Amino acid sequence: MSKVLRVPKLDLAAVLAQQNPAIDLRLDAYEASTRNFLAAVSNYTQRAVAEIQNRKDAYAAEKKRLAEKALQIEAETNQCKLKEIELIKVLDKEQEERKEAEASVAAFRRQLNSVKDKCASLDVEIEQHRVVAANLLRERKREQHILGAHAARAHPEVAACEAALKCVVEGIGQDKILVRFTHIDPADHDREFSFVIDVSSRTYKVAVVPTTTPFLPTLPILLDELNESRDIYAFIRHVRAAFRELVAGR
């Protein structure tokens, strides 16, 4: 800090009492004080200018930084807008897919309800069929019991007829009948002549059992007659007679 020059008070009466009155203006001190003041003003001005320039530079730098920040924010905003557009498209697509899925679910639910109704109807039919099947099974068991009772009563009679006719008829497999004859060959009464007849369809089929019986040439003719007449008993008699003729003609 510059030193302040203090001027003593002027005693005007003393000055005037002098022979040659004179006032010391102290110009040197004034000039020195003036130079100091001007130097101080100059320094202040330079500091002020420097401060202003610094603030101007700082303002320009801050302005530039804010401008760059604004550009960055604008770029980020544009990217966000693009992303928002893409998200809107995705949301629209998801909404469409959701609507389609809801429509599909509704259709599947209708189908499921329809299937449930059909299943309920089928359950009722199945239960009805079960009742019918149970009734039929009871009826079949009753018939089997009756047939078993008849068979038990008829067995002695059948055995007597077989012994008298020298013919045995028995079931083999499914829908097949085995017919065996004895006492056809006078030279060997125990020799068997057998054939199997298939009664599974409307057309009878016959196969001669080739154990001890030679081929029967008239069998196709007899089979045609059986299919025309449907008389199985007459067919058995005719086959036995054909076996007799075959043995007699050897």
PDB file of C-alpha atoms in Angstrom:
ATOM      1  CA  MET A   1       0.000   0.000   0.000  1.00  0.00           C
ATOM      2  CA  SER A   2       1.430   3.453  -0.981  1.00  0.00           C
ATOM      3  CA  LYS A   3       2.227   5.892   1.769  1.00  0.00           C
ATOM      4  CA  VAL A   4      -0.180   8.837   2.040  1.00  0.00           C
ATOM      5  CA  LEU A   5       1.490  12.213   2.256  1.00  0.00           C
ATOM      6  CA  ARG A   6      -0.097  14.355   4.902  1.00  0.00           C
ATOM      7  CA  VAL A   7       0.339  18.150   4.390  1.00  0.00           C
ATOM      8  CA  PRO A   8       0.568  20.150   7.590  1.00  0.00           C
ATOM      9  CA  LYS A   9      -1.944  22.930   8.166  1.00  0.00           C
ATOM     10  CA  LEU A  10      -1.096  26.251   6.615  1.00  0.00           C
ATOM     11  CA  ASP A  11      -0.687  29.185   9.013  1.00  0.00           C
ATOM     12  CA  LEU A  12      -1.696  32.019   6.748  1.00  0.00           C
ATOM     13  CA  ALA A  13      -1.043  34.755   9.346  1.00  0.00           C
ATOM     14  CA  ALA A  14       2.536  33.608   9.845  1.00  0.00           C
ATOM     15  CA  VAL A  15       3.086  33.551   6.143  1.00  0.00           C
ATOM     16  CA  LEU A  16       1.775  37.068   5.680  1.00  0.00           C
ATOM     17  CA  ALA A  17       3.953  38.338   8.524  1.00  0.00           C
ATOM     18  CA  GLN A  18       7.030  37.314   6.637  1.00  0.00           C
ATOM     19  CA  GLN A  19       9.040  39.937   4.725  1.00  0.00           C
ATOM     20  CA  ASN A  20       8.650  38.015   1.466  1.00  0.00           C
ATOM     21  CA  PRO A  21       5.560  35.907   1.941  1.00  0.00           C
ATOM     22  CA  ALA A  22       5.756  32.593   0.137  1.00  0.00           C
ATOM     23  CA  ILE A  23       3.860  29.328   0.336  1.00  0.00           C
ATOM     24  CA  ASP A  24       5.681  26.044  -0.188  1.00  0.00           C
ATOM     25  CA  LEU A  25       3.432  24.076  -2.465  1.00  0.00           C
ATOM     26  CA  ARG A  26       5.672  21.028  -2.239  1.00  0.00           C
ATOM     27  CA  LEU A  27       5.388  20.231  -5.912  1.00  0.00           C
ATOM     28  CA  ASP A  28       7.903  17.387  -5.715  1.00  0.00           C
ATOM     29  CA  ALA A  29       5.787  15.608  -3.221  1.00  0.00           C
ATOM     30  CA  TYR A  30       2.715  16.336  -5.292  1.00  0.00           C
ATOM     31  CA  GLU A  31       4.354  14.984  -8.419  1.00  0.00           C
ATOM     32  CA  ALA A  32       5.558  11.938  -6.544  1.00  0.00           C
ATOM     33  CA  SER A  33       2.062  11.428  -5.144  1.00  0.00           C
ATOM     34  CA  THR A  34       0.587  11.921  -8.594  1.00  0.00           C
ATOM     35  CA  ARG A  35       2.990   9.434 -10.115  1.00  0.00           C
ATOM     36  CA  ASN A  36       2.134   6.979  -7.380  1.00  0.00           C
ATOM     37  CA  PHE A  37      -1.566   7.509  -7.971  1.00  0.00           C
ATOM     38  CA  LEU A  38      -1.211   7.093 -11.700  1.00  0.00           C
ATOM     39  CA  ALA A  39       0.884   3.988 -11.144  1.00  0.00           C
ATOM     40  CA  ALA A  40      -1.788   2.655  -8.798  1.00  0.00           C
ATOM     41  CA  VAL A  41      -4.499   3.473 -11.301  1.00  0.00           C
ATOM     42  CA  SER A  42      -2.451   1.850 -14.057  1.00  0.00           C
ATOM     43  CA  ASN A  43      -1.932  -1.258 -11.943  1.00  0.00           C
ATOM     44  CA  TYR A  44      -5.593  -1.390 -11.056  1.00  0.00           C
ATOM     45  CA  THR A  45      -6.528  -0.950 -14.679  1.00  0.00           C
ATOM     46  CA  GLN A  46      -4.152  -3.715 -15.751  1.00  0.00           C
ATOM     47  CA  ARG A  47      -5.472  -6.019 -13.045  1.00  0.00           C
ATOM     48  CA  ALA A  48      -9.027  -5.143 -13.997  1.00  0.00           C
ATOM     49  CA  VAL A  49      -8.291  -5.755 -17.671  1.00  0.00           C
ATOM     50  CA  ALA A  50      -6.548  -9.031 -16.827  1.00  0.00           C
ATOM     51  CA  GLU A  51      -9.481 -10.066 -14.619  1.00  0.00           C
ATOM     52  CA  ILE A  52     -11.945  -9.126 -17.322  1.00  0.00           C
ATOM     53  CA  GLN A  53      -9.935 -11.076 -19.879  1.00  0.00           C
ATOM     54  CA  ASN A  54      -9.731 -14.043 -17.533  1.00  0.00           C
ATOM     55  CA  ARG A  55     -13.454 -13.886 -16.921  1.00  0.00           C
ATOM     56  CA  LYS A  56     -14.037 -13.496 -20.650  1.00  0.00           C
ATOM     57  CA  ASP A  57     -11.846 -16.509 -21.362  1.00  0.00           C
ATOM     58  CA  ALA A  58     -13.570 -18.452 -18.597  1.00  0.00           C
ATOM     59  CA  TYR A  59     -16.964 -17.415 -19.946  1.00  0.00           C
ATOM     60  CA  ALA A  60     -15.955 -18.418 -23.481  1.00  0.00           C
ATOM     61  CA  ALA A  61     -14.635 -21.759 -22.218  1.00  0.00           C
ATOM     62  CA  GLU A  62     -17.797 -22.313 -20.169  1.00  0.00           C
ATOM     63  CA  LYS A  63     -19.915 -21.277 -23.128  1.00  0.00           C
ATOM     64  CA  LYS A  64     -18.007 -23.691 -25.358  1.00  0.00           C
ATOM     65  CA  ARG A  65     -18.366 -26.455 -22.769  1.00  0.00           C
ATOM     66  CA  LEU A  66     -22.091 -25.786 -22.423  1.00  0.00           C
ATOM     67  CA  ALA A  67     -22.440 -25.724 -26.219  1.00  0.00           C
ATOM     68  CA  GLU A  68     -20.648 -29.072 -26.484  1.00  0.00           C
ATOM     69  CA  LYS A  69     -22.781 -30.397 -23.624  1.00  0.00           C
ATOM     70  CA  ALA A  70     -25.888 -29.140 -25.416  1.00  0.00           C
ATOM     71  CA  LEU A  71     -24.781 -30.900 -28.616  1.00  0.00           C
ATOM     72  CA  GLN A  72     -24.122 -34.079 -26.657  1.00  0.00           C
ATOM     73  CA  ILE A  73     -27.487 -33.831 -24.943  1.00  0.00           C
ATOM     74  CA  GLU A  74     -29.178 -33.183 -28.283  1.00  0.00           C
ATOM     75  CA  ALA A  75     -27.418 -36.207 -29.786  1.00  0.00           C
ATOM     76  CA  GLU A  76     -28.440 -38.338 -26.802  1.00  0.00           C
ATOM     77  CA  THR A  77     -31.975 -36.963 -27.100  1.00  0.00           C
ATOM     78  CA  ASN A  78     -32.086 -37.920 -30.777  1.00  0.00           C
ATOM     79  CA  GLN A  79     -30.823 -41.418 -29.904  1.00  0.00           C
ATOM     80  CA  CYS A  80     -33.461 -41.658 -27.190  1.00  0.00           C
ATOM     81  CA  LYS A  81     -36.106 -40.573 -29.689  1.00  0.00           C
ATOM     82  CA  LEU A  82     -34.919 -43.256 -32.121  1.00  0.00           C
ATOM     83  CA  LYS A  83     -34.975 -45.809 -29.325  1.00  0.00           C
ATOM     84  CA  GLU A  84     -38.434 -44.578 -28.345  1.00  0.00           C
ATOM     85  CA  ILE A  85     -39.630 -45.093 -31.926  1.00  0.00           C
ATOM     86  CA  GLU A  86     -38.143 -48.597 -31.930  1.00  0.00           C
ATOM     87  CA  LEU A  87     -39.736 -49.337 -28.562  1.00  0.00           C
ATOM     88  CA  ILE A  88     -43.088 -48.088 -29.827  1.00  0.00           C
ATOM     89  CA  LYS A  89     -42.756 -50.437 -32.806  1.00  0.00           C
ATOM     90  CA  VAL A  90     -41.829 -53.291 -30.474  1.00  0.00           C
ATOM     91  CA  LEU A  91     -44.769 -52.476 -28.189  1.00  0.00           C
ATOM     92  CA  ASP A  92     -47.138 -52.334 -31.170  1.00  0.00           C
ATOM     93  CA  LYS A  93     -45.816 -55.688 -32.371  1.00  0.00           C
ATOM     94  CA  GLU A  94     -46.146 -57.167 -28.884  1.00  0.00           C
ATOM     95  CA  GLN A  95     -49.698 -55.854 -28.669  1.00  0.00           C
ATOM     96  CA  GLU A  96     -50.523 -57.465 -32.008  1.00  0.00           C
ATOM     97  CA  GLU A  97     -48.910 -60.712 -30.884  1.00  0.00           C
ATOM     98  CA  ARG A  98     -50.783 -60.477 -27.592  1.00  0.00           C
ATOM     99  CA  LYS A  99     -54.062 -60.001 -29.436  1.00  0.00           C
ATOM    100  CA  GLU A 100     -53.257 -62.979 -31.660  1.00  0.00           C
ATOM    101  CA  ALA A 101     -52.259 -65.022 -28.608  1.00  0.00           C
ATOM    102  CA  GLU A 102     -55.469 -64.052 -26.807  1.00  0.00           C
ATOM    103  CA  ALA A 103     -57.460 -64.996 -29.903  1.00  0.00           C
ATOM    104  CA  SER A 104     -55.614 -68.328 -30.078  1.00  0.00           C
ATOM    105  CA  VAL A 105     -56.182 -68.930 -26.368  1.00  0.00           C
ATOM    106  CA  ALA A 106     -59.873 -68.133 -26.788  1.00  0.00           C
ATOM    107  CA  ALA A 107     -60.068 -70.547 -29.727  1.00  0.00           C
ATOM    108  CA  PHE A 108     -58.241 -73.242 -27.734  1.00  0.00           C
ATOM    109  CA  ARG A 109     -60.577 -72.657 -24.810  1.00  0.00           C
ATOM    110  CA  ARG A 110     -63.582 -73.087 -27.080  1.00  0.00           C
ATOM    111  CA  GLN A 111     -62.026 -76.250 -28.476  1.00  0.00           C
ATOM    112  CA  LEU A 112     -61.264 -77.427 -24.934  1.00  0.00           C
ATOM    113  CA  ASN A 113     -64.845 -76.802 -23.866  1.00  0.00           C
ATOM    114  CA  SER A 114     -66.046 -78.650 -26.951  1.00  0.00           C
ATOM    115  CA  VAL A 115     -63.690 -81.545 -26.184  1.00  0.00           C
ATOM    116  CA  LYS A 116     -64.854 -81.560 -22.565  1.00  0.00           C
ATOM    117  CA  ASP A 117     -68.466 -81.725 -23.741  1.00  0.00           C
ATOM    118  CA  LYS A 118     -67.575 -84.567 -26.109  1.00  0.00           C
ATOM    119  CA  CYS A 119     -65.672 -86.327 -23.322  1.00  0.00           C
ATOM    120  CA  ALA A 120     -68.666 -85.951 -21.030  1.00  0.00           C
ATOM    121  CA  SER A 121     -70.919 -87.358 -23.756  1.00  0.00           C
ATOM    122  CA  LEU A 122     -68.447 -90.178 -24.397  1.00  0.00           C
ATOM    123  CA  ASP A 123     -68.263 -90.883 -20.667  1.00  0.00           C
ATOM    124  CA  VAL A 124     -72.037 -91.252 -20.634  1.00  0.00           C
ATOM    125  CA  GLU A 125     -71.874 -93.567 -23.674  1.00  0.00           C
ATOM    126  CA  ILE A 126     -69.004 -95.525 -22.126  1.00  0.00           C
ATOM    127  CA  GLU A 127     -70.955 -95.941 -18.925  1.00  0.00           C
ATOM    128  CA  GLN A 128     -73.958 -97.100 -20.945  1.00  0.00           C
ATOM    129  CA  HIS A 129     -71.741 -99.540 -22.865  1.00  0.00           C
ATOM    130  CA  ARG A 130     -70.273-100.742 -19.585  1.00  0.00           C
ATOM    131  CA  VAL A 131     -73.751-101.398 -18.255  1.00  0.00           C
ATOM    132  CA  VAL A 132     -74.668-103.202 -21.489  1.00  0.00           C
ATOM    133  CA  ALA A 133     -71.377-105.139 -21.434  1.00  0.00           C
ATOM    134  CA  ALA A 134     -71.936-106.090 -17.802  1.00  0.00           C
ATOM    135  CA  ASN A 135     -75.457-107.260 -18.641  1.00  0.00           C
ATOM    136  CA  LEU A 136     -74.159-109.190 -21.650  1.00  0.00           C
ATOM    137  CA  LEU A 137     -71.396-110.717 -19.535  1.00  0.00           C
ATOM    138  CA  ARG A 138     -73.906-111.802 -16.925  1.00  0.00           C
ATOM    139  CA  GLU A 139     -76.144-113.170 -19.689  1.00  0.00           C
ATOM    140  CA  ARG A 140     -73.192-114.980 -21.268  1.00  0.00           C
ATOM    141  CA  LYS A 141     -72.176-116.477 -17.954  1.00  0.00           C
ATOM    142  CA  ARG A 142     -75.770-117.562 -17.424  1.00  0.00           C
ATOM    143  CA  GLU A 143     -75.870-119.080 -20.917  1.00  0.00           C
ATOM    144  CA  GLN A 144     -72.506-120.753 -20.355  1.00  0.00           C
ATOM    145  CA  HIS A 145     -73.832-122.168 -17.115  1.00  0.00           C
ATOM    146  CA  ILE A 146     -76.933-123.412 -18.897  1.00  0.00           C
ATOM    147  CA  LEU A 147     -74.874-124.825 -21.770  1.00  0.00           C
ATOM    148  CA  GLY A 148     -72.503-126.430 -19.292  1.00  0.00           C
ATOM    149  CA  ALA A 149     -75.435-128.017 -17.538  1.00  0.00           C
ATOM    150  CA  HIS A 150     -76.866-129.230 -20.882  1.00  0.00           C
ATOM    151  CA  ALA A 151     -73.437-130.475 -21.937  1.00  0.00           C
ATOM    152  CA  ALA A 152     -73.050-132.347 -18.669  1.00  0.00           C
ATOM    153  CA  ARG A 153     -76.429-133.971 -19.214  1.00  0.00           C
ATOM    154  CA  ALA A 154     -75.802-134.597 -22.922  1.00  0.00           C
ATOM    155  CA  HIS A 155     -72.254-135.931 -22.525  1.00  0.00           C
ATOM    156  CA  PRO A 156     -73.286-139.520 -21.817  1.00  0.00           C
ATOM    157  CA  GLU A 157     -75.680-139.431 -24.765  1.00  0.00           C
ATOM    158  CA  VAL A 158     -72.987-137.979 -27.043  1.00  0.00           C
ATOM    159  CA  ALA A 159     -70.515-140.604 -25.899  1.00  0.00           C
ATOM    160  CA  ALA A 160     -73.092-143.311 -26.632  1.00  0.00           C
ATOM    161  CA  CYS A 161     -73.805-141.820 -30.096  1.00  0.00           C
ATOM    162  CA  GLU A 162     -70.109-141.577 -30.888  1.00  0.00           C
ATOM    163  CA  ALA A 163     -69.596-145.161 -29.828  1.00  0.00           C
ATOM    164  CA  ALA A 164     -72.546-146.258 -31.934  1.00  0.00           C
ATOM    165  CA  LEU A 165     -71.695-144.163 -34.994  1.00  0.00           C
ATOM    166  CA  LYS A 166     -67.926-144.696 -34.656  1.00  0.00           C
ATOM    167  CA  CYS A 167     -67.552-140.946 -35.221  1.00  0.00           C
ATOM    168  CA  VAL A 168     -66.046-138.278 -32.950  1.00  0.00           C
ATOM    169  CA  VAL A 169     -66.756-134.556 -33.469  1.00  0.00           C
ATOM    170  CA  GLU A 170     -64.743-132.009 -31.471  1.00  0.00           C
ATOM    171  CA  GLY A 171     -63.878-128.334 -31.700  1.00  0.00           C
ATOM    172  CA  ILE A 172     -60.283-127.317 -32.349  1.00  0.00           C
ATOM    173  CA  GLY A 173     -58.973-123.786 -32.492  1.00  0.00           C
ATOM    174  CA  GLN A 174     -61.534-121.100 -33.303  1.00  0.00           C
ATOM    175  CA  ASP A 175     -64.517-121.928 -35.538  1.00  0.00           C
ATOM    176  CA  LYS A 176     -62.998-125.270 -36.623  1.00  0.00           C
ATOM    177  CA  ILE A 177     -64.434-128.778 -36.185  1.00  0.00           C
ATOM    178  CA  LEU A 178     -62.411-131.991 -36.267  1.00  0.00           C
ATOM    179  CA  VAL A 179     -64.351-135.084 -37.424  1.00  0.00           C
ATOM    180  CA  ARG A 180     -62.731-138.491 -36.868  1.00  0.00           C
ATOM    181  CA  PHE A 181     -64.111-141.842 -38.176  1.00  0.00           C
ATOM    182  CA  THR A 182     -63.168-145.408 -37.214  1.00  0.00           C
ATOM    183  CA  HIS A 183     -64.450-148.841 -38.271  1.00  0.00           C
ATOM    184  CA  ILE A 184     -64.246-147.884 -41.937  1.00  0.00           C
ATOM    185  CA  ASP A 185     -61.362-150.130 -42.908  1.00  0.00           C
ATOM    186  CA  PRO A 186     -62.479-153.757 -42.375  1.00  0.00           C
ATOM    187  CA  ALA A 187     -58.857-154.770 -42.022  1.00  0.00           C
ATOM    188  CA  ASP A 188     -58.181-152.217 -39.243  1.00  0.00           C
ATOM    189  CA  HIS A 189     -61.165-150.941 -37.289  1.00  0.00           C
ATOM    190  CA  ASP A 190     -58.956-148.598 -35.197  1.00  0.00           C
ATOM    191  CA  ARG A 191     -57.630-146.772 -38.239  1.00  0.00           C
ATOM    192  CA  GLU A 192     -58.777-143.118 -38.204  1.00  0.00           C
ATOM    193  CA  PHE A 193     -60.119-141.117 -41.146  1.00  0.00           C
ATOM    194  CA  SER A 194     -60.213-137.444 -40.257  1.00  0.00           C
ATOM    195  CA  PHE A 195     -60.923-134.048 -41.708  1.00  0.00           C
ATOM    196  CA  VAL A 196     -61.246-130.487 -40.379  1.00  0.00           C
ATOM    197  CA  ILE A 197     -64.044-128.163 -41.445  1.00  0.00           C
ATOM    198  CA  ASP A 198     -63.857-124.368 -41.048  1.00  0.00           C
ATOM    199  CA  VAL A 199     -67.246-122.825 -40.160  1.00  0.00           C
ATOM    200  CA  SER A 200     -66.032-119.242 -39.574  1.00  0.00           C
ATOM    201  CA  SER A 201     -67.781-117.877 -42.693  1.00  0.00           C
ATOM    202  CA  ARG A 202     -70.736-118.530 -44.950  1.00  0.00           C
ATOM    203  CA  THR A 203     -68.470-120.588 -47.221  1.00  0.00           C
ATOM    204  CA  TYR A 204     -67.302-123.827 -45.643  1.00  0.00           C
ATOM    205  CA  LYS A 205     -63.686-124.880 -46.027  1.00  0.00           C
ATOM    206  CA  VAL A 206     -62.439-128.433 -45.504  1.00  0.00           C
ATOM    207  CA  ALA A 207     -58.950-129.875 -45.040  1.00  0.00           C
ATOM    208  CA  VAL A 208     -58.279-133.625 -44.865  1.00  0.00           C
ATOM    209  CA  VAL A 209     -55.899-134.593 -42.053  1.00  0.00           C
ATOM    210  CA  PRO A 210     -53.157-136.597 -43.802  1.00  0.00           C
ATOM    211  CA  THR A 211     -52.122-138.773 -40.868  1.00  0.00           C
ATOM    212  CA  THR A 212     -53.494-142.126 -41.988  1.00  0.00           C
ATOM    213  CA  THR A 213     -56.029-141.084 -44.619  1.00  0.00           C
ATOM    214  CA  PRO A 214     -55.105-140.966 -48.328  1.00  0.00           C
ATOM    215  CA  PHE A 215     -56.231-138.085 -50.486  1.00  0.00           C
ATOM    216  CA  LEU A 216     -59.994-137.977 -51.024  1.00  0.00           C
ATOM    217  CA  PRO A 217     -60.599-137.067 -54.700  1.00  0.00           C
ATOM    218  CA  THR A 218     -64.331-136.369 -54.305  1.00  0.00           C
ATOM    219  CA  LEU A 219     -63.858-133.901 -51.437  1.00  0.00           C
ATOM    220  CA  PRO A 220     -64.173-130.727 -53.599  1.00  0.00           C
ATOM    221  CA  ILE A 221     -67.465-132.002 -55.038  1.00  0.00           C
ATOM    222  CA  LEU A 222     -68.811-132.791 -51.581  1.00  0.00           C
ATOM    223  CA  LEU A 223     -67.711-129.362 -50.358  1.00  0.00           C
ATOM    224  CA  ASP A 224     -69.576-127.626 -53.206  1.00  0.00           C
ATOM    225  CA  GLU A 225     -72.699-129.615 -52.314  1.00  0.00           C
ATOM    226  CA  LEU A 226     -72.303-128.549 -48.658  1.00  0.00           C
ATOM    227  CA  ASN A 227     -72.047-124.869 -49.552  1.00  0.00           C
ATOM    228  CA  GLU A 228     -75.208-125.179 -51.640  1.00  0.00           C
ATOM    229  CA  SER A 229     -77.286-127.276 -49.229  1.00  0.00           C
ATOM    230  CA  ARG A 230     -75.824-125.970 -45.911  1.00  0.00           C
ATOM    231  CA  ASP A 231     -76.547-129.475 -44.510  1.00  0.00           C
ATOM    232  CA  ILE A 232     -73.464-130.295 -42.425  1.00  0.00           C
ATOM    233  CA  TYR A 233     -74.852-133.605 -41.192  1.00  0.00           C
ATOM    234  CA  ALA A 234     -75.448-134.865 -44.726  1.00  0.00           C
ATOM    235  CA  PHE A 235     -71.914-133.719 -45.607  1.00  0.00           C
ATOM    236  CA  ILE A 236     -70.432-135.793 -42.763  1.00  0.00           C
ATOM    237  CA  ARG A 237     -72.387-138.853 -43.915  1.00  0.00           C
ATOM    238  CA  HIS A 238     -71.281-138.346 -47.503  1.00  0.00           C
ATOM    239  CA  VAL A 239     -67.612-137.971 -46.474  1.00  0.00           C
ATOM    240  CA  ARG A 240     -67.819-141.196 -44.435  1.00  0.00           C
ATOM    241  CA  ALA A 241     -69.359-142.961 -47.427  1.00  0.00           C
ATOM    242  CA  ALA A 242     -66.589-141.566 -49.668  1.00  0.00           C
ATOM    243  CA  PHE A 243     -63.957-142.902 -47.247  1.00  0.00           C
ATOM    244  CA  ARG A 244     -65.640-146.321 -47.352  1.00  0.00           C
ATOM    245  CA  GLU A 245     -65.640-146.316 -51.165  1.00  0.00           C
ATOM    246  CA  LEU A 246     -61.994-145.223 -51.183  1.00  0.00           C
ATOM    247  CA  VAL A 247     -61.024-148.114 -48.894  1.00  0.00           C
ATOM    248  CA  ALA A 248     -63.188-150.613 -50.823  1.00  0.00           C
ATOM    249  CA  GLY A 249     -61.662-149.599 -54.138  1.00  0.00           C
ATOM    250  CA  ARG A 250     -57.995-149.886 -53.111  1.00  0.00           C
TER     251      ARG A 250
END
